[in-house]
Each structure stands twice: as structure tokens, then as C-alpha cells.
Amino acid sequence: INKFGHAESEGCGLIDEFSQAVSSGIPVISLVQKKYFIEWQQFTDGIGLVLDNKVEAVLDWAEKQLQKA
């Protein structure tokens, strides 16, 4: 899903898509700007992870998700 931004922080935008994916057990990776990080944490209720801004971190996360499938 593209990103968690202004619209999602207000309960609009792609918020339903985020919820449906997570509820279905689909791993979700998204960009979150620092100014929306608190709203992201509230939305995810603490289940979200913060990855390093490096390709290796994303690839490692993706590999772990594939192993769970």
C-alpha cells in the first residue's frame, strides 16, 4: 500500500485497505512520514515495525514474511 499519510491519519484515504490487508493476514509495508508516526502507532496498536531506511532491511523483512507463509 502506497503510504500512510495525512488522509489516513484522519481515518480516510487508504485506511480501509490497510485494515483489510492486516485483518486478512497480509503483510503490509508502507512509508510513514515522521509527522504521522504517532497516528501510525495508534492505528497499528503497536504491532507495526520500524525498518531501517535500507534495501537490505526491507529485503530481510520480506524474506521473513515469505517464511511465515
PDB file of N, CA and C in Angstrom:
ATOM      1  N   ILE A   1       0.871  -1.165   0.000  1.00  0.00           N
ATOM      2  CA  ILE A   1       0.000   0.000   0.000  1.00  0.00           C
ATOM      3  C   ILE A   1       0.910   1.217   0.000  1.00  0.00           C
ATOM      4  N   ASN A   2       0.543   2.211  -0.745  1.00  0.00           N
ATOM      5  CA  ASN A   2       1.385   3.360  -1.022  1.00  0.00           C
ATOM      6  C   ASN A   2       2.040   3.961   0.215  1.00  0.00           C
ATOM      7  N   LYS A   3       1.291   4.649   1.038  1.00  0.00           N
ATOM      8  CA  LYS A   3       1.858   5.300   2.224  1.00  0.00           C
ATOM      9  C   LYS A   3       0.752   5.592   3.216  1.00  0.00           C
ATOM     10  N   PHE A   4       1.143   5.774   4.450  1.00  0.00           N
ATOM     11  CA  PHE A   4       0.243   6.224   5.497  1.00  0.00           C
ATOM     12  C   PHE A   4       0.535   7.695   5.670  1.00  0.00           C
ATOM     13  N   GLY A   5      -0.412   8.539   5.262  1.00  0.00           N
ATOM     14  CA  GLY A   5      -0.176   9.978   5.289  1.00  0.00           C
ATOM     15  C   GLY A   5      -1.314  10.747   5.923  1.00  0.00           C
ATOM     16  N   HIS A   6      -1.486  11.973   5.465  1.00  0.00           N
ATOM     17  CA  HIS A   6      -2.466  12.892   6.041  1.00  0.00           C
ATOM     18  C   HIS A   6      -3.876  12.297   6.066  1.00  0.00           C
ATOM     19  N   ALA A   7      -4.342  11.817   4.917  1.00  0.00           N
ATOM     20  CA  ALA A   7      -5.716  11.290   4.849  1.00  0.00           C
ATOM     21  C   ALA A   7      -5.893  10.113   5.800  1.00  0.00           C
ATOM     22  N   GLU A   8      -4.928   9.203   5.813  1.00  0.00           N
ATOM     23  CA  GLU A   8      -5.026   8.026   6.678  1.00  0.00           C
ATOM     24  C   GLU A   8      -4.960   8.425   8.155  1.00  0.00           C
ATOM     25  N   SER A   9      -4.169   9.424   8.476  1.00  0.00           N
ATOM     26  CA  SER A   9      -4.064   9.864   9.866  1.00  0.00           C
ATOM     27  C   SER A   9      -5.388  10.418  10.372  1.00  0.00           C
ATOM     28  N   GLU A  10      -6.277  10.807   9.432  1.00  0.00           N
ATOM     29  CA  GLU A  10      -7.597  11.309   9.797  1.00  0.00           C
ATOM     30  C   GLU A  10      -8.694  10.260   9.580  1.00  0.00           C
ATOM     31  N   GLY A  11      -8.286   9.003   9.330  1.00  0.00           N
ATOM     32  CA  GLY A  11      -9.246   7.925   9.162  1.00  0.00           C
ATOM     33  C   GLY A  11      -9.831   7.825   7.769  1.00  0.00           C
ATOM     34  N   CYS A  12      -9.202   8.466   6.794  1.00  0.00           N
ATOM     35  CA  CYS A  12      -9.699   8.453   5.410  1.00  0.00           C
ATOM     36  C   CYS A  12      -8.655   7.798   4.505  1.00  0.00           C
ATOM     37  N   GLY A  13      -8.679   8.152   3.233  1.00  0.00           N
ATOM     38  CA  GLY A  13      -7.684   7.649   2.288  1.00  0.00           C
ATOM     39  C   GLY A  13      -7.719   6.140   2.161  1.00  0.00           C
ATOM     40  N   LEU A  14      -6.579   5.509   2.316  1.00  0.00           N
ATOM     41  CA  LEU A  14      -6.459   4.053   2.170  1.00  0.00           C
ATOM     42  C   LEU A  14      -6.566   3.304   3.500  1.00  0.00           C
ATOM     43  N   ILE A  15      -7.132   3.947   4.505  1.00  0.00           N
ATOM     44  CA  ILE A  15      -7.185   3.336   5.836  1.00  0.00           C
ATOM     45  C   ILE A  15      -7.939   2.005   5.818  1.00  0.00           C
ATOM     46  N   ASP A  16      -9.013   1.916   5.036  1.00  0.00           N
ATOM     47  CA  ASP A  16      -9.762   0.657   4.952  1.00  0.00           C
ATOM     48  C   ASP A  16      -8.926  -0.445   4.307  1.00  0.00           C
ATOM     49  N   GLU A  17      -8.139  -0.081   3.303  1.00  0.00           N
ATOM     50  CA  GLU A  17      -7.286  -1.060   2.640  1.00  0.00           C
ATOM     51  C   GLU A  17      -6.213  -1.577   3.595  1.00  0.00           C
ATOM     52  N   PHE A  18      -5.638  -0.675   4.385  1.00  0.00           N
ATOM     53  CA  PHE A  18      -4.663  -1.099   5.400  1.00  0.00           C
ATOM     54  C   PHE A  18      -5.325  -2.104   6.348  1.00  0.00           C
ATOM     55  N   SER A  19      -6.490  -1.742   6.850  1.00  0.00           N
ATOM     56  CA  SER A  19      -7.195  -2.600   7.815  1.00  0.00           C
ATOM     57  C   SER A  19      -7.547  -3.954   7.217  1.00  0.00           C
ATOM     58  N   GLN A  20      -8.060  -3.963   6.001  1.00  0.00           N
ATOM     59  CA  GLN A  20      -8.438  -5.226   5.361  1.00  0.00           C
ATOM     60  C   GLN A  20      -7.228  -6.127   5.149  1.00  0.00           C
ATOM     61  N   ALA A  21      -6.130  -5.553   4.714  1.00  0.00           N
ATOM     62  CA  ALA A  21      -4.929  -6.349   4.473  1.00  0.00           C
ATOM     63  C   ALA A  21      -4.433  -6.986   5.772  1.00  0.00           C
ATOM     64  N   VAL A  22      -4.308  -6.185   6.803  1.00  0.00           N
ATOM     65  CA  VAL A  22      -3.804  -6.699   8.079  1.00  0.00           C
ATOM     66  C   VAL A  22      -4.776  -7.726   8.659  1.00  0.00           C
ATOM     67  N   SER A  23      -6.069  -7.450   8.587  1.00  0.00           N
ATOM     68  CA  SER A  23      -7.076  -8.384   9.099  1.00  0.00           C
ATOM     69  C   SER A  23      -7.053  -9.709   8.357  1.00  0.00           C
ATOM     70  N   SER A  24      -6.641  -9.670   7.103  1.00  0.00           N
ATOM     71  CA  SER A  24      -6.559 -10.883   6.281  1.00  0.00           C
ATOM     72  C   SER A  24      -5.234 -11.609   6.441  1.00  0.00           C
ATOM     73  N   GLY A  25      -4.349 -11.075   7.269  1.00  0.00           N
ATOM     74  CA  GLY A  25      -3.050 -11.702   7.479  1.00  0.00           C
ATOM     75  C   GLY A  25      -2.035 -11.386   6.405  1.00  0.00           C
ATOM     76  N   ILE A  26      -2.306 -10.365   5.612  1.00  0.00           N
ATOM     77  CA  ILE A  26      -1.390  -9.969   4.545  1.00  0.00           C
ATOM     78  C   ILE A  26      -0.363  -8.996   5.121  1.00  0.00           C
ATOM     79  N   PRO A  27       0.919  -9.310   5.017  1.00  0.00           N
ATOM     80  CA  PRO A  27       1.945  -8.375   5.495  1.00  0.00           C
ATOM     81  C   PRO A  27       1.869  -7.062   4.705  1.00  0.00           C
ATOM     82  N   VAL A  28       1.997  -5.974   5.406  1.00  0.00           N
ATOM     83  CA  VAL A  28       1.898  -4.647   4.788  1.00  0.00           C
ATOM     84  C   VAL A  28       3.178  -3.877   5.081  1.00  0.00           C
ATOM     85  N   ILE A  29       3.709  -3.280   4.045  1.00  0.00           N
ATOM     86  CA  ILE A  29       4.850  -2.383   4.227  1.00  0.00           C
ATOM     87  C   ILE A  29       4.445  -1.028   3.659  1.00  0.00           C
ATOM     88  N   SER A  30       4.759   0.008   4.394  1.00  0.00           N
ATOM     89  CA  SER A  30       4.312   1.337   3.990  1.00  0.00           C
ATOM     90  C   SER A  30       5.305   2.393   4.461  1.00  0.00           C
ATOM     91  N   LEU A  31       5.341   3.476   3.741  1.00  0.00           N
ATOM     92  CA  LEU A  31       6.110   4.639   4.169  1.00  0.00           C
ATOM     93  C   LEU A  31       5.263   5.450   5.139  1.00  0.00           C
ATOM     94  N   VAL A  32       5.910   5.986   6.160  1.00  0.00           N
ATOM     95  CA  VAL A  32       5.216   6.845   7.120  1.00  0.00           C
ATOM     96  C   VAL A  32       6.131   8.026   7.409  1.00  0.00           C
ATOM     97  N   GLN A  33       5.634   9.216   7.120  1.00  0.00           N
ATOM     98  CA  GLN A  33       6.417  10.406   7.437  1.00  0.00           C
ATOM     99  C   GLN A  33       6.453  10.594   8.955  1.00  0.00           C
ATOM    100  N   LYS A  34       7.540  11.181   9.435  1.00  0.00           N
ATOM    101  CA  LYS A  34       7.701  11.388  10.876  1.00  0.00           C
ATOM    102  C   LYS A  34       6.506  12.106  11.488  1.00  0.00           C
ATOM    103  N   LYS A  35       5.940  13.075  10.758  1.00  0.00           N
ATOM    104  CA  LYS A  35       4.836  13.857  11.333  1.00  0.00           C
ATOM    105  C   LYS A  35       3.561  13.042  11.518  1.00  0.00           C
ATOM    106  N   TYR A  36       3.478  11.843  10.918  1.00  0.00           N
ATOM    107  CA  TYR A  36       2.311  10.977  11.086  1.00  0.00           C
ATOM    108  C   TYR A  36       2.626   9.718  11.882  1.00  0.00           C
ATOM    109  N   PHE A  37       3.817   9.654  12.441  1.00  0.00           N
ATOM    110  CA  PHE A  37       4.251   8.439  13.121  1.00  0.00           C
ATOM    111  C   PHE A  37       3.399   8.119  14.348  1.00  0.00           C
ATOM    112  N   ILE A  38       3.021   9.106  15.112  1.00  0.00           N
ATOM    113  CA  ILE A  38       2.183   8.862  16.299  1.00  0.00           C
ATOM    114  C   ILE A  38       0.835   8.287  15.870  1.00  0.00           C
ATOM    115  N   GLU A  39       0.246   8.845  14.823  1.00  0.00           N
ATOM    116  CA  GLU A  39      -1.030   8.329  14.321  1.00  0.00           C
ATOM    117  C   GLU A  39      -0.868   6.894  13.804  1.00  0.00           C
ATOM    118  N   TRP A  40       0.285   6.622  13.160  1.00  0.00           N
ATOM    119  CA  TRP A  40       0.566   5.267  12.675  1.00  0.00           C
ATOM    120  C   TRP A  40       0.625   4.293  13.853  1.00  0.00           C
ATOM    121  N   GLN A  41       1.316   4.681  14.902  1.00  0.00           N
ATOM    122  CA  GLN A  41       1.423   3.822  16.077  1.00  0.00           C
ATOM    123  C   GLN A  41       0.051   3.579  16.699  1.00  0.00           C
ATOM    124  N   GLN A  42      -0.780   4.602  16.744  1.00  0.00           N
ATOM    125  CA  GLN A  42      -2.126   4.440  17.283  1.00  0.00           C
ATOM    126  C   GLN A  42      -2.939   3.504  16.397  1.00  0.00           C
ATOM    127  N   PHE A  43      -2.828   3.673  15.090  1.00  0.00           N
ATOM    128  CA  PHE A  43      -3.573   2.848  14.154  1.00  0.00           C
ATOM    129  C   PHE A  43      -3.141   1.388  14.242  1.00  0.00           C
ATOM    130  N   THR A  44      -1.843   1.137  14.320  1.00  0.00           N
ATOM    131  CA  THR A  44      -1.336  -0.233  14.343  1.00  0.00           C
ATOM    132  C   THR A  44      -1.400  -0.858  15.734  1.00  0.00           C
ATOM    133  N   ASP A  45      -1.700  -0.061  16.726  1.00  0.00           N
ATOM    134  CA  ASP A  45      -1.789  -0.545  18.105  1.00  0.00           C
ATOM    135  C   ASP A  45      -0.528  -1.295  18.524  1.00  0.00           C
ATOM    136  N   GLY A  46       0.600  -0.802  18.052  1.00  0.00           N
ATOM    137  CA  GLY A  46       1.881  -1.359  18.476  1.00  0.00           C
ATOM    138  C   GLY A  46       2.373  -2.576  17.716  1.00  0.00           C
ATOM    139  N   ILE A  47       1.620  -3.059  16.718  1.00  0.00           N
ATOM    140  CA  ILE A  47       2.082  -4.253  16.007  1.00  0.00           C
ATOM    141  C   ILE A  47       2.992  -3.928  14.826  1.00  0.00           C
ATOM    142  N   GLY A  48       3.113  -2.655  14.497  1.00  0.00           N
ATOM    143  CA  GLY A  48       3.962  -2.270  13.374  1.00  0.00           C
ATOM    144  C   GLY A  48       5.434  -2.299  13.745  1.00  0.00           C
ATOM    145  N   LEU A  49       6.258  -2.505  12.746  1.00  0.00           N
ATOM    146  CA  LEU A  49       7.709  -2.482  12.918  1.00  0.00           C
ATOM    147  C   LEU A  49       8.281  -1.270  12.206  1.00  0.00           C
ATOM    148  N   VAL A  50       9.390  -0.784  12.705  1.00  0.00           N
ATOM    149  CA  VAL A  50      10.121   0.280  12.030  1.00  0.00           C
ATOM    150  C   VAL A  50      11.372  -0.343  11.431  1.00  0.00           C
ATOM    151  N   LEU A  51      11.517  -0.205  10.122  1.00  0.00           N
ATOM    152  CA  LEU A  51      12.680  -0.751   9.428  1.00  0.00           C
ATOM    153  C   LEU A  51      13.686   0.349   9.146  1.00  0.00           C
ATOM    154  N   ASP A  52      14.948  -0.036   9.095  1.00  0.00           N
ATOM    155  CA  ASP A  52      15.974   0.901   8.650  1.00  0.00           C
ATOM    156  C   ASP A  52      15.681   1.305   7.214  1.00  0.00           C
ATOM    157  N   ASN A  53      16.068   2.486   6.870  1.00  0.00           N
ATOM    158  CA  ASN A  53      15.848   3.016   5.525  1.00  0.00           C
ATOM    159  C   ASN A  53      16.929   2.475   4.581  1.00  0.00           C
ATOM    160  N   LYS A  54      16.981   1.144   4.493  1.00  0.00           N
ATOM    161  CA  LYS A  54      17.985   0.479   3.661  1.00  0.00           C
ATOM    162  C   LYS A  54      17.339  -0.693   2.943  1.00  0.00           C
ATOM    163  N   VAL A  55      17.772  -0.933   1.722  1.00  0.00           N
ATOM    164  CA  VAL A  55      17.224  -2.026   0.925  1.00  0.00           C
ATOM    165  C   VAL A  55      17.369  -3.354   1.655  1.00  0.00           C
ATOM    166  N   GLU A  56      18.494  -3.577   2.297  1.00  0.00           N
ATOM    167  CA  GLU A  56      18.745  -4.839   2.983  1.00  0.00           C
ATOM    168  C   GLU A  56      17.700  -5.086   4.072  1.00  0.00           C
ATOM    169  N   ALA A  57      17.313  -4.050   4.791  1.00  0.00           N
ATOM    170  CA  ALA A  57      16.318  -4.197   5.856  1.00  0.00           C
ATOM    171  C   ALA A  57      14.965  -4.596   5.284  1.00  0.00           C
ATOM    172  N   VAL A  58      14.594  -3.997   4.175  1.00  0.00           N
ATOM    173  CA  VAL A  58      13.321  -4.324   3.527  1.00  0.00           C
ATOM    174  C   VAL A  58      13.349  -5.751   2.992  1.00  0.00           C
ATOM    175  N   LEU A  59      14.451  -6.131   2.358  1.00  0.00           N
ATOM    176  CA  LEU A  59      14.568  -7.487   1.827  1.00  0.00           C
ATOM    177  C   LEU A  59      14.548  -8.528   2.942  1.00  0.00           C
ATOM    178  N   ASP A  60      15.189  -8.227   4.051  1.00  0.00           N
ATOM    179  CA  ASP A  60      15.183  -9.140   5.196  1.00  0.00           C
ATOM    180  C   ASP A  60      13.766  -9.300   5.737  1.00  0.00           C
ATOM    181  N   TRP A  61      13.051  -8.192   5.871  1.00  0.00           N
ATOM    182  CA  TRP A  61      11.658  -8.235   6.323  1.00  0.00           C
ATOM    183  C   TRP A  61      10.816  -9.077   5.362  1.00  0.00           C
ATOM    184  N   ALA A  62      10.970  -8.847   4.068  1.00  0.00           N
ATOM    185  CA  ALA A  62      10.196  -9.584   3.064  1.00  0.00           C
ATOM    186  C   ALA A  62      10.496 -11.083   3.139  1.00  0.00           C
ATOM    187  N   GLU A  63      11.749 -11.430   3.296  1.00  0.00           N
ATOM    188  CA  GLU A  63      12.129 -12.849   3.411  1.00  0.00           C
ATOM    189  C   GLU A  63      11.472 -13.485   4.625  1.00  0.00           C
ATOM    190  N   LYS A  64      11.450 -12.786   5.734  1.00  0.00           N
ATOM    191  CA  LYS A  64      10.812 -13.319   6.949  1.00  0.00           C
ATOM    192  C   LYS A  64       9.321 -13.505   6.733  1.00  0.00           C
ATOM    193  N   GLN A  65       8.690 -12.596   6.013  1.00  0.00           N
ATOM    194  CA  GLN A  65       7.260 -12.726   5.725  1.00  0.00           C
ATOM    195  C   GLN A  65       6.987 -13.936   4.836  1.00  0.00           C
ATOM    196  N   LEU A  66       7.858 -14.171   3.866  1.00  0.00           N
ATOM    197  CA  LEU A  66       7.705 -15.326   2.988  1.00  0.00           C
ATOM    198  C   LEU A  66       7.874 -16.638   3.742  1.00  0.00           C
ATOM    199  N   GLN A  67       8.771 -16.643   4.713  1.00  0.00           N
ATOM    200  CA  GLN A  67       8.991 -17.846   5.502  1.00  0.00           C
ATOM    201  C   GLN A  67       7.777 -18.178   6.370  1.00  0.00           C
ATOM    202  N   LYS A  68       7.028 -17.165   6.771  1.00  0.00           N
ATOM    203  CA  LYS A  68       5.831 -17.366   7.577  1.00  0.00           C
ATOM    204  C   LYS A  68       4.668 -17.916   6.760  1.00  0.00           C
ATOM    205  N   ALA A  69       4.718 -17.657   5.451  1.00  0.00           N
ATOM    206  CA  ALA A  69       3.583 -18.044   4.586  1.00  0.00           C
ATOM    207  C   ALA A  69       3.506 -19.533   4.364  1.00  0.00           C
TER     208      ALA A  69
END
